[in-house]
RNA sequence: GCCGACGUAGCUCAGCUGGUAGAGCACUUCACUCGUAAUGAAGGGGUCCCCGGUUCGACUCCGGGCGUCGGCUCCA
């Protein structure tokens, strides 16, 4: 009888009988592996353990040590949750339940369209544990579409019927696969672990509303979020990590460190406190350093302009819902939601030669957008913010070099602030947009080619572009792993046309410039928020709003403390004095909680020697030195390059 | 905008099955004058988010708003 052979990750060959499964392969290698095996990976594809392997395939046995296996059991857990929910609420209609980054969810319609209360989660969780303990096997079967439709129709599972119908329509499938665990059988591509018992720890976290198929106009379902692990210890560690991440929330740190505040009187419009304002100015200085090095000029244009301008720019047609309008006497004005029209008016205020291009005009532009309630989020999603904006007017030939230069500036700037790298996304034409197919095609091509030439990895976001052009976005994540867009580079053939912008070419004729909208950090507010979380409120010395605090040992050293602070400030350092009548220990503690990088203790010894006793948060006590030495060695060492 | 939860002193939070509130920290004052993560004592501070309703009486119950938080959708 003919055997088959598969190749293992170490390159060795494993002889198996014809028709052998992944489980057989694992068993052939050893009983320990047979017990630990969860699934197999062939190439990039994960398969059920019971799926057959073919002659010559390179296979890998997945166990709980494999990161992909975690995704597997989370998907398993989603099925177990659906099983438990249907047991407790037989009338519920289930939709989809995928694994996600750190867990899984299942979207479910409860009877009467009611939302599930969070209080019910423990009950569901308990039922899940029972099914996990019962170690129910996952069993797959493939059945004809008609049979599947009949089954789910009979069960009243309308969402499954819709999913299957769409599979037939979009992919022309003839059969679908179902997975059974216990009494529950779900439409599912798989793969799954051999049985529910492989889930060693499970936790349901929260419920939330979620639109069916992510479509606002459709039914809102109840999304139950949960997570699963291979051990209770891993689950506990995960929950601890979340807890720690919450401590780095910029909203909490922002208040504690005197960076910003929010008030009910101005929802979504942050107030910058003294320390935050210093931080903002330092961030701006880094942006300006890029501007001057890369040949930008800076302008400042009005916050509010007549509505006629917004009709002209296309914002009224495409962005009206997000704008604030103000009636003044007989005229209607709008607060700007974007800075581009102002820049266009500046460009249009004089004649331009092709010799001036690319003309790069930057503006730290404050914009106001009437964001829908419910989307606001600390500094990360606000209604009034400042973009480190710029508009580059250039020829089509210059696009690629400009886009490349912008991407480089973003790389340099993010590296300067301690970010390893951002995720790059390319977004193309949305449904609501201005311009012709040809223009969009040319613009999208230009961006794509620039990215390709730079050798950048990027994700494609079809339909996610701005209404006037496609864009490249730079994304980074916050403390809890949520991704936020920062920098952006958007191509625009529309605005120059609408504003009838032109430059004189070498041929003495008038030509239309191309406009690039670009922001390196995106919004100063959002960037600052992300920066706070990235550094957990403990900024590098050059960026710390207060770099050092002078701590007099007793009241009689207060005057000397003031002298020292004065000297350091004169040298350009940001220094505070804590001259409360408190113990040194107390002042050290408070300084640490404020996350000051340096604490300068001054008592009799230091006062006599004209020195300060330096304590660094990072390095502990550094001994005594003069203020000048401290400034040179520590406080100013990494300051802005400008 | 949608779903859910929440809103008590500057902050973190107790509390009341309906009888107008309390702690710690912070703040003020006094004493202490202190050497690397909390010195002690005393004191001030609240339209219990807002507006209605029920009730003899509402911080508490009900309705509506506003805001915040977690999601969805949307977006820098």
XYZ file of C-alpha atoms (C1' of nucleotides) in Angstrom:
718
model
C 0.000 0.000 0.000
C 1.258 3.446 -0.994
C 2.405 5.709 1.810
C 2.933 9.426 1.723
C 5.661 11.615 3.140
C 5.395 15.114 4.565
C 8.189 17.500 5.429
C 8.561 18.879 8.950
C 9.885 22.322 9.885
C 13.356 20.901 10.657
C 13.530 19.564 7.098
C 13.087 15.924 8.055
C 10.631 13.657 6.236
C 7.799 11.900 7.965
C 6.329 8.735 6.407
C 2.569 8.371 6.830
C -0.160 6.197 5.497
C -2.253 7.399 2.601
C -5.082 9.592 3.889
C -3.354 10.368 7.153
C -4.405 13.500 9.025
C -2.494 16.153 10.920
C -3.373 14.281 14.082
C -1.759 11.127 12.671
C 1.358 13.122 11.850
C 1.534 14.473 15.379
C 1.017 11.007 16.825
C 3.768 9.634 14.599
C 6.177 12.203 15.989
C 5.358 11.509 19.619
C 2.563 11.065 22.154
C 3.342 14.371 23.841
C 2.861 16.261 20.617
C -0.247 14.254 19.788
C -1.760 15.510 23.017
C -0.613 19.112 22.574
C -1.513 19.423 18.901
C -4.249 21.936 18.066
C -4.092 22.290 14.316
C -1.601 22.134 11.500
C -0.164 24.825 9.321
C 0.574 24.112 5.688
C 2.232 27.078 4.049
C 0.379 30.059 5.422
C -2.849 28.155 5.914
C -4.013 26.739 9.218
C -6.074 23.558 8.969
C -8.024 21.387 11.362
C -6.004 18.658 12.957
C -8.298 16.047 11.443
C -7.850 17.389 7.912
C -5.842 15.068 5.689
C -2.310 15.925 4.658
C -1.038 15.395 1.124
C 2.159 13.813 -0.080
C 5.094 16.227 -0.195
C 3.469 18.989 1.891
C 5.500 20.917 4.424
C 3.521 20.799 7.608
C 3.876 22.336 11.017
C 2.013 21.162 14.105
C 0.470 24.039 16.013
C 0.506 23.834 19.804
C -0.325 26.355 22.501
C 3.148 27.805 22.147
C 2.310 29.174 18.732
C 0.907 32.712 18.682
C -1.486 31.734 15.906
C -2.957 29.083 18.138
C -4.261 31.783 20.444
C -6.339 33.128 17.592
C -7.588 29.599 17.010
C -8.911 29.050 20.529
C -10.379 32.552 20.613
C -12.359 31.666 17.569
C -13.301 28.469 19.385
C -14.369 30.548 22.352
C -16.609 32.678 20.116
C -18.415 29.478 19.082
C -18.717 28.357 22.670
C -20.137 31.745 23.561
C -22.732 31.489 20.794
C -23.549 28.017 22.071
C -24.038 29.355 25.588
C -26.061 32.359 24.438
C -28.447 30.216 22.370
C -28.868 27.888 25.299
C -29.869 30.808 27.538
C -31.697 32.814 24.880
C -33.029 30.309 22.322
C -34.657 33.114 20.321
C -31.391 34.999 19.775
C -30.123 35.405 16.238
C -26.402 35.144 15.829
C -24.408 36.848 13.094
C -20.620 36.767 13.055
C -18.040 35.988 15.716
C -14.400 36.415 14.733
C -11.211 36.453 16.782
C -9.660 39.924 17.118
C -6.334 41.273 18.368
C -6.699 40.407 22.001
C -9.813 38.306 22.102
C -12.992 37.727 20.184
C -16.532 38.962 19.844
C -19.868 37.735 18.595
C -22.585 40.014 17.218
C -26.001 38.843 18.312
C -29.568 40.066 18.009
C -31.456 39.400 21.200
C -35.220 38.825 21.179
C -37.181 41.977 20.475
C -34.025 43.803 19.439
C -33.221 44.239 23.124
C -29.685 44.926 24.201
C -28.083 42.465 26.561
C -27.192 43.855 29.959
C -23.612 43.568 31.089
C -24.951 41.926 34.238
C -25.843 38.852 32.194
C -22.236 38.203 31.221
C -21.302 36.129 34.276
C -24.224 33.816 33.537
C -23.095 33.333 29.946
C -19.517 32.910 31.072
C -20.578 30.213 33.504
C -22.425 28.332 30.773
C -19.313 28.632 28.603
C -17.167 27.097 31.315
C -19.546 24.184 31.511
C -19.186 23.528 27.779
C -15.433 23.942 27.967
C -15.263 21.499 30.852
C -17.370 19.023 28.857
C -14.593 19.140 26.262
C -16.980 19.023 23.340
C -15.275 18.122 20.069
C -15.445 20.516 17.112
C -16.805 18.567 14.168
C -16.815 19.881 10.668
C -19.125 18.958 7.859
C -19.474 20.388 4.385
C -22.997 20.545 3.029
C -24.679 21.884 -0.095
C -25.799 25.498 0.035
C -29.463 24.558 -0.331
C -29.305 22.304 2.684
C -27.525 24.930 4.729
C -30.066 27.586 3.784
C -32.870 25.275 4.747
C -31.258 24.490 8.084
C -30.681 28.109 9.070
C -34.080 29.222 7.778
C -35.703 26.548 9.889
C -33.751 27.805 12.899
C -34.729 31.386 12.176
C -31.091 32.371 11.846
C -31.676 35.128 9.307
C -28.168 36.545 9.462
C -26.673 33.183 8.574
C -29.097 32.911 5.655
C -27.947 36.328 4.443
C -24.285 35.373 4.831
C -24.734 32.191 2.828
C -26.734 33.981 0.135
C -23.942 36.516 -0.195
C -21.327 33.760 -0.405
C -23.277 32.258 -3.254
C -23.657 35.595 -4.997
C -20.120 36.904 -4.497
C -18.040 33.774 -4.573
C -20.287 31.286 -6.316
C -19.864 28.699 -3.567
C -21.810 25.454 -3.837
C -21.106 24.047 -0.421
C -20.471 25.665 2.917
C -18.771 24.298 5.987
C -20.400 23.994 9.386
C -18.734 23.376 12.724
C -20.479 21.660 15.570
C -19.656 21.925 19.262
C -22.171 20.312 21.587
C -25.699 20.997 20.374
C -24.594 24.080 18.510
C -23.663 24.116 14.852
C -22.423 27.291 13.200
C -21.644 28.410 9.701
C -17.866 28.738 9.725
C -14.826 28.506 7.503
C -12.776 27.135 10.377
C -10.299 26.036 11.362
C -10.885 25.018 14.948
C -9.004 23.207 17.663
C -10.015 19.565 18.238
C -12.301 20.366 21.169
C -13.561 23.071 23.492
C -11.398 21.784 26.336
C -8.353 23.414 24.779
C -9.613 26.783 25.974
C -8.096 27.025 29.419
C -9.245 30.475 30.469
C -12.077 32.617 29.207
C -13.463 35.997 30.170
C -16.302 38.068 28.797
C -15.384 41.732 29.018
C -18.125 43.984 27.770
C -21.127 44.509 25.558
C -21.505 47.192 22.927
C -23.830 48.051 20.092
C -22.521 47.260 16.633
C -24.254 47.687 13.307
C -24.881 44.573 11.260
C -22.228 44.535 8.553
C -20.856 47.808 9.899
C -23.654 49.648 8.175
C -25.235 52.512 10.073
C -28.521 52.070 8.275
C -28.949 48.472 9.378
C -29.912 46.658 12.550
C -27.865 47.357 15.632
C -26.757 44.123 17.223
C -25.294 43.420 20.618
C -21.596 42.770 20.397
C -20.203 40.740 23.261
C -16.456 41.096 23.690
C -14.417 38.411 25.379
C -10.979 36.929 25.467
C -9.463 33.491 25.924
C -6.073 32.121 26.889
C -4.181 28.881 27.297
C -3.870 29.421 31.030
C -5.463 31.357 33.843
C -2.080 32.907 34.435
C -1.970 34.319 30.914
C -5.456 35.728 31.351
C -4.494 37.347 34.641
C -1.359 38.793 33.039
C -3.443 40.160 30.189
C -5.872 41.838 32.564
C -2.942 43.295 34.475
C -1.465 44.702 31.266
C -4.765 46.365 30.491
C -4.850 47.836 33.959
C -1.317 49.179 33.531
C -2.201 50.627 30.137
C -5.109 52.462 31.713
C -2.636 54.135 34.052
C -0.966 55.595 30.960
C -4.190 56.995 29.565
C -3.406 60.528 28.389
C -6.652 61.778 29.913
C -5.544 60.651 33.356
C -1.924 61.748 32.928
C -3.004 64.989 31.294
C -4.852 65.981 34.445
C -2.246 64.683 36.869
C 0.628 66.391 35.087
C -1.142 69.675 34.426
C -1.082 69.236 30.658
C -4.687 69.778 29.615
C -8.244 69.700 30.843
C -11.709 69.310 29.370
C -14.829 71.078 30.531
C -18.511 70.544 29.937
C -18.700 74.132 28.699
C -16.650 73.244 25.634
C -17.041 69.565 24.803
C -14.270 68.267 22.607
C -12.262 71.461 22.930
C -9.293 70.970 25.226
C -7.861 73.667 27.478
C -4.075 73.615 27.492
C -2.580 74.091 30.943
C 0.880 75.581 31.526
C 2.820 72.319 31.250
C 0.862 71.264 28.204
C 1.444 74.566 26.529
C 5.187 74.178 27.022
C 4.912 70.718 25.513
C 2.997 72.052 22.518
C 5.578 74.773 21.908
C 8.369 72.196 22.053
C 6.569 69.980 19.556
C 6.020 72.970 17.310
C 9.707 73.821 17.459
C 10.517 70.389 16.066
C 8.019 70.851 13.257
C 9.432 74.306 12.454
C 12.902 72.837 12.328
C 11.640 70.545 9.546
C 9.913 73.456 7.831
C 12.975 75.627 7.669
C 15.214 72.796 6.558
C 12.823 71.708 3.830
C 12.158 75.110 2.333
C 8.692 75.937 3.642
C 7.346 79.395 4.315
C 4.808 79.891 7.092
C 1.515 81.751 6.884
C -1.477 82.358 9.165
C -4.987 82.729 7.797
C -8.395 83.508 9.359
C -10.376 81.145 11.591
C -13.639 82.204 10.080
C -14.513 83.151 6.520
C -17.616 83.983 4.525
C -19.736 81.012 3.456
C -19.269 81.942 -0.204
C -15.672 80.756 0.124
C -16.864 77.374 1.387
C -19.271 77.057 -1.483
C -16.387 77.724 -3.826
C -14.078 75.202 -2.163
C -16.686 72.440 -2.196
C -16.717 72.168 1.607
C -20.288 73.355 1.783
C -21.372 70.523 -0.492
C -19.196 67.829 0.986
C -18.458 68.800 4.545
C -21.354 70.976 5.676
C -22.581 68.574 8.352
C -19.288 68.877 10.190
C -19.047 72.658 10.034
C -19.948 75.439 12.458
C -21.761 78.396 10.937
C -21.990 81.836 12.478
C -24.358 84.612 11.546
C -22.902 88.061 12.018
C -25.187 90.953 11.130
C -26.391 90.118 7.643
C -23.532 87.791 6.708
C -22.989 84.130 7.275
C -19.543 82.897 8.159
C -18.137 79.437 8.810
C -15.414 78.410 11.210
C -12.841 76.681 9.086
C -12.852 72.883 9.229
C -9.725 72.857 7.037
C -7.010 75.331 6.213
C -6.722 74.785 2.473
C -9.074 77.533 1.210
C -7.119 80.135 3.182
C -3.888 78.912 1.651
C -5.441 79.061 -1.808
C -6.425 82.696 -1.253
C -2.831 83.455 -0.273
C -1.511 81.672 -3.354
C -3.966 83.546 -5.521
C -2.992 86.936 -4.095
C 0.000 87.268 -6.375
C 1.326 86.073 -9.711
C 3.582 83.030 -9.595
C 6.323 81.825 -11.911
C 7.130 78.176 -12.490
C 10.503 79.105 -11.015
C 8.869 79.476 -7.573
C 7.501 75.943 -7.583
C 7.238 73.915 -5.550
C 5.832 76.630 -3.319
C 5.462 75.187 0.162
C 3.226 77.130 2.543
C 2.871 75.882 6.074
C 0.340 76.952 8.664
C -0.276 75.871 12.223
C -3.941 76.101 11.514
C -6.639 75.822 14.100
C -9.684 74.094 12.658
C -13.127 73.388 14.089
C -15.241 70.433 13.149
C -18.621 69.673 14.572
C -17.899 66.026 15.243
C -20.882 63.907 16.144
C -21.393 63.287 19.797
C -20.125 59.955 20.869
C -16.934 60.064 18.854
C -15.009 62.459 21.097
C -12.032 61.006 22.896
C -9.718 63.061 25.115
C -7.130 64.760 22.939
C -7.333 62.059 20.289
C -10.654 63.035 18.781
C -11.693 66.622 19.407
C -13.792 69.364 17.864
C -11.164 72.096 17.745
C -7.582 71.339 16.964
C -4.448 72.676 15.372
C -3.024 70.975 12.340
C 0.654 71.299 11.493
C -0.652 71.859 8.040
C 0.997 72.812 4.771
C -0.028 73.140 1.162
C 2.510 72.516 -1.529
C 1.782 73.986 -4.961
C 3.779 72.212 -7.627
C 3.802 70.760 -11.123
C 2.787 67.187 -11.812
C 6.446 66.351 -12.408
C 7.287 67.466 -8.914
C 4.696 65.376 -7.101
C 6.791 62.328 -6.503
C 9.778 64.199 -5.067
C 7.497 66.254 -2.827
C 5.607 63.237 -1.530
C 8.893 61.503 -0.837
C 10.209 64.564 1.003
C 7.058 64.704 3.111
C 7.337 61.034 4.024
C 10.959 61.574 5.024
C 10.019 64.520 7.210
C 7.415 62.364 8.936
C 9.928 59.580 9.510
C 12.470 61.968 10.991
C 9.965 63.701 13.189
C 8.430 60.522 14.589
C 11.882 59.101 15.276
C 12.771 62.303 17.111
C 9.776 61.801 19.413
C 10.646 58.188 20.071
C 8.226 56.348 17.783
C 9.635 53.282 16.075
C 7.584 53.636 12.986
C 4.082 54.231 11.802
C 1.722 52.126 9.750
C 1.247 53.599 6.319
C -2.081 53.490 4.523
C -3.082 54.591 1.046
C -6.701 55.704 0.734
C -8.470 56.031 -2.582
C -11.537 57.758 -4.008
C -14.599 57.869 -1.739
C -18.193 57.859 -2.893
C -18.697 61.529 -2.147
C -16.001 63.273 -4.150
C -15.093 66.038 -6.598
C -13.362 65.650 -9.950
C -13.102 63.271 -12.865
C -12.087 59.627 -13.066
C -8.930 60.612 -14.960
C -7.863 63.057 -12.273
C -8.401 60.522 -9.537
C -6.592 57.850 -11.412
C -3.588 60.101 -12.008
C -3.519 61.225 -8.399
C -3.780 57.702 -6.997
C -1.067 56.518 -9.353
C 1.275 59.314 -8.295
C 0.930 58.417 -4.624
C 1.297 54.710 -5.249
C 4.436 55.209 -7.308
C 6.027 57.421 -4.715
C 5.372 54.843 -2.008
C 6.660 52.027 -4.186
C 9.835 53.918 -5.056
C 10.434 54.568 -1.384
C 10.084 50.844 -0.847
C 7.437 51.357 1.843
C 5.056 48.734 3.044
C 1.519 50.068 3.089
C -2.081 49.048 3.480
C -4.673 49.930 0.858
C -7.903 51.577 2.063
C -10.245 51.702 -0.885
C -12.787 54.514 -0.742
C -11.227 56.144 2.292
C -9.707 59.198 0.596
C -10.671 62.820 1.124
C -13.422 64.290 -1.070
C -10.837 66.248 -3.077
C -8.155 63.603 -3.488
C -6.461 60.360 -2.432
C -4.122 60.307 0.560
C -1.300 58.584 2.343
C -1.824 58.332 6.098
C 0.522 57.518 8.938
C -0.976 55.664 11.897
C 0.280 54.864 15.386
C -1.380 53.152 18.333
C -2.305 54.436 21.778
C -1.695 52.790 25.147
C -4.608 50.402 24.645
C -3.555 49.460 21.141
C -6.126 51.540 19.294
C -4.784 52.925 16.023
C -4.926 56.683 15.298
C -4.108 58.561 12.143
C -1.423 61.195 12.550
C 0.418 62.435 9.495
C -1.228 62.673 6.135
C -0.260 63.564 2.587
C -3.145 64.262 0.238
C -3.098 64.998 -3.447
C -5.554 67.516 -4.811
C -6.337 68.507 -8.397
C -9.672 70.036 -7.374
C -8.943 72.983 -5.158
C -6.579 74.670 -7.676
C -9.303 74.399 -10.257
C -12.062 75.706 -8.032
C -9.905 78.657 -7.039
C -8.672 79.070 -10.619
C -5.074 79.022 -9.424
C -2.327 79.344 -11.985
C 1.356 79.972 -12.484
C 3.259 81.256 -15.498
C 5.241 78.541 -17.230
C 8.473 78.790 -19.194
C 6.245 79.113 -22.247
C 4.755 82.315 -20.790
C 1.347 80.617 -20.635
C -0.789 80.074 -17.536
C -0.768 76.569 -16.032
C -2.725 74.920 -13.247
C -0.604 73.847 -10.252
C -1.198 70.625 -8.343
C -1.821 71.033 -4.638
C -0.561 68.695 -1.940
C -2.162 68.954 1.508
C 0.095 67.587 4.159
C 0.345 67.404 7.912
C 3.367 65.807 9.529
C 1.942 65.228 12.992
C -1.671 65.527 11.892
C -3.155 67.407 14.792
C -1.044 68.858 17.577
C -3.671 67.722 20.062
C -3.802 64.149 18.873
C -0.054 63.936 18.568
C 0.440 65.288 22.070
C -2.088 62.770 23.390
C -0.348 59.872 21.732
C 3.006 61.214 22.888
C 1.837 61.316 26.515
C 0.738 57.678 26.317
C 3.835 56.596 24.428
C 6.101 57.960 27.156
C 3.688 57.118 29.979
C 3.904 60.793 30.981
C 7.646 60.489 31.491
C 9.034 62.572 28.679
C 12.660 62.586 27.615
C 14.543 65.451 29.260
C 14.537 67.658 26.167
C 10.745 67.394 25.965
C 9.803 67.494 29.660
C 7.752 70.623 30.433
C 9.614 70.870 33.742
C 13.092 69.402 33.480
C 14.202 69.859 37.058
C 12.911 71.091 40.374
C 15.076 72.654 43.044
C 14.368 71.315 46.535
C 15.679 73.408 49.426
C 16.375 71.270 52.482
C 14.937 73.908 54.819
C 13.435 77.371 54.575
C 16.795 79.042 54.990
C 17.929 77.496 51.712
C 14.981 78.879 49.753
C 16.826 81.959 48.613
C 19.725 79.912 47.282
C 17.237 77.594 45.558
C 15.786 80.620 43.803
C 19.252 81.703 42.693
C 20.013 78.265 41.289
C 16.693 78.129 39.438
C 17.368 81.573 38.017
C 20.761 80.534 36.724
C 19.380 77.411 35.092
C 16.523 79.314 33.498
C 18.962 81.891 32.167
C 20.838 79.020 30.551
C 17.613 77.935 28.843
C 16.443 75.125 31.110
C 12.878 74.701 32.397
C 13.160 74.616 36.171
C 10.809 74.839 39.123
C 11.351 75.373 42.847
C 9.537 73.521 45.635
C 10.003 75.805 48.626
C 7.167 74.427 50.741
C 8.046 73.836 54.392
C 8.025 70.100 53.862
C 10.580 67.375 54.415
C 13.050 66.560 51.671
C 11.525 63.097 51.455
C 8.138 64.589 50.813
C 9.418 66.900 48.113
C 11.274 64.058 46.408
C 8.139 61.964 46.437
C 6.010 64.715 44.933
C 8.663 65.482 42.310
C 8.725 61.815 41.307
C 4.954 61.722 41.030
C 5.106 64.795 38.811
C 7.580 62.843 36.671
C 10.281 65.509 36.761
C 13.487 64.091 35.271
C 15.809 65.836 37.776
C 15.576 66.795 41.434
C 18.124 69.251 42.747
C 18.538 69.145 46.505
C 20.182 72.215 48.020
C 21.223 72.437 51.674
C 24.145 73.865 53.621
C 26.766 71.844 51.748
C 25.576 72.837 48.284
C 25.011 76.436 49.234
C 28.626 76.747 50.458
C 30.053 75.092 47.360
C 27.751 76.825 44.846
C 26.448 73.443 43.779
C 23.336 71.287 43.663
C 22.972 67.624 44.690
C 21.502 65.992 41.599
C 19.025 63.143 41.680
C 17.932 61.828 38.333
C 14.808 59.744 37.994
C 16.541 57.397 35.585
C 19.964 57.159 37.197
C 19.465 57.961 40.870
C 21.855 60.224 42.750
C 24.537 61.740 40.542
C 26.400 63.707 43.221
C 27.013 67.427 43.483
C 27.749 69.716 40.561
C 27.368 73.360 39.647
C 24.223 74.533 37.868
C 26.293 75.231 34.759
C 27.603 71.672 34.708
C 24.113 70.278 35.218
C 22.699 72.359 32.381
C 25.440 71.402 29.983
C 25.613 67.697 30.829
C 21.953 66.921 31.364
C 19.301 69.539 30.865
C 20.342 71.016 27.516
C 22.246 68.076 26.066
C 19.483 66.939 23.722
C 17.557 70.126 23.210
C 16.066 71.148 19.924
C 18.565 71.202 17.105
C 17.364 74.550 15.821
C -25.812 59.959 15.351
C -26.545 54.644 17.364
C -26.024 50.814 21.710
C -24.658 50.306 26.833
C -22.749 52.121 31.480
C -21.765 56.190 34.452
C -22.154 61.587 36.585
C -21.606 62.939 44.939
C -15.809 68.321 47.405
C -10.149 70.235 42.904
C -8.874 64.497 42.520
C -10.081 59.188 43.852
C -14.328 57.309 45.787
C -17.960 55.889 50.171
C -23.147 56.757 51.356
C -28.838 57.204 51.491
C -34.663 50.332 50.293
C -36.969 58.803 49.909
C -35.997 62.536 55.828
C -31.087 68.317 52.421
C -23.988 64.041 52.911
C -18.686 61.568 54.414
C -13.260 59.636 53.913
C -8.297 59.977 51.915
C -5.398 63.165 49.000
C -5.268 68.334 47.565
C -6.102 73.481 49.655
C -5.631 77.285 54.040
C -3.537 78.324 58.932
C -0.288 77.089 62.937
C 3.796 74.347 64.827
C 8.167 71.750 63.027
C 13.373 73.592 59.612
C 13.748 68.628 58.134
C 19.465 65.451 53.418
C 16.670 61.735 48.657
C 9.252 58.479 47.728
C 4.177 61.080 52.582
C 6.003 65.699 59.877
C 1.894 66.830 63.018
C -2.503 69.530 64.404
C -6.578 72.570 63.271
C -9.716 74.624 59.497
C -12.333 75.944 54.965
C -14.717 73.570 50.955
C -20.698 70.323 48.050
C -27.570 73.985 43.880
C -25.037 65.247 45.260
C -24.570 67.356 36.323
C -29.083 70.359 34.571
C -34.535 70.888 33.824
C -39.192 68.918 34.725
C -42.541 65.124 37.213
C -44.202 61.938 41.455
C -44.222 62.892 46.858
C -45.624 66.083 53.070
C -40.437 65.659 51.661
C -35.992 63.849 45.989
C -28.946 63.475 45.968
C -31.956 58.861 46.107
C -37.809 57.113 42.181
C -39.655 58.507 36.929
C -39.097 61.460 32.172
C -36.181 64.714 29.177
C -31.544 67.143 28.347
C -26.109 67.823 28.845
C -21.469 65.569 29.694
C -18.023 61.451 30.376
C -16.497 56.327 29.543
C -16.549 51.532 26.422
C -17.946 50.123 21.568
C -20.313 50.905 16.429
C -20.464 54.351 12.505
C -17.603 58.560 10.985
C -12.736 61.010 11.092
C -6.801 64.315 11.951
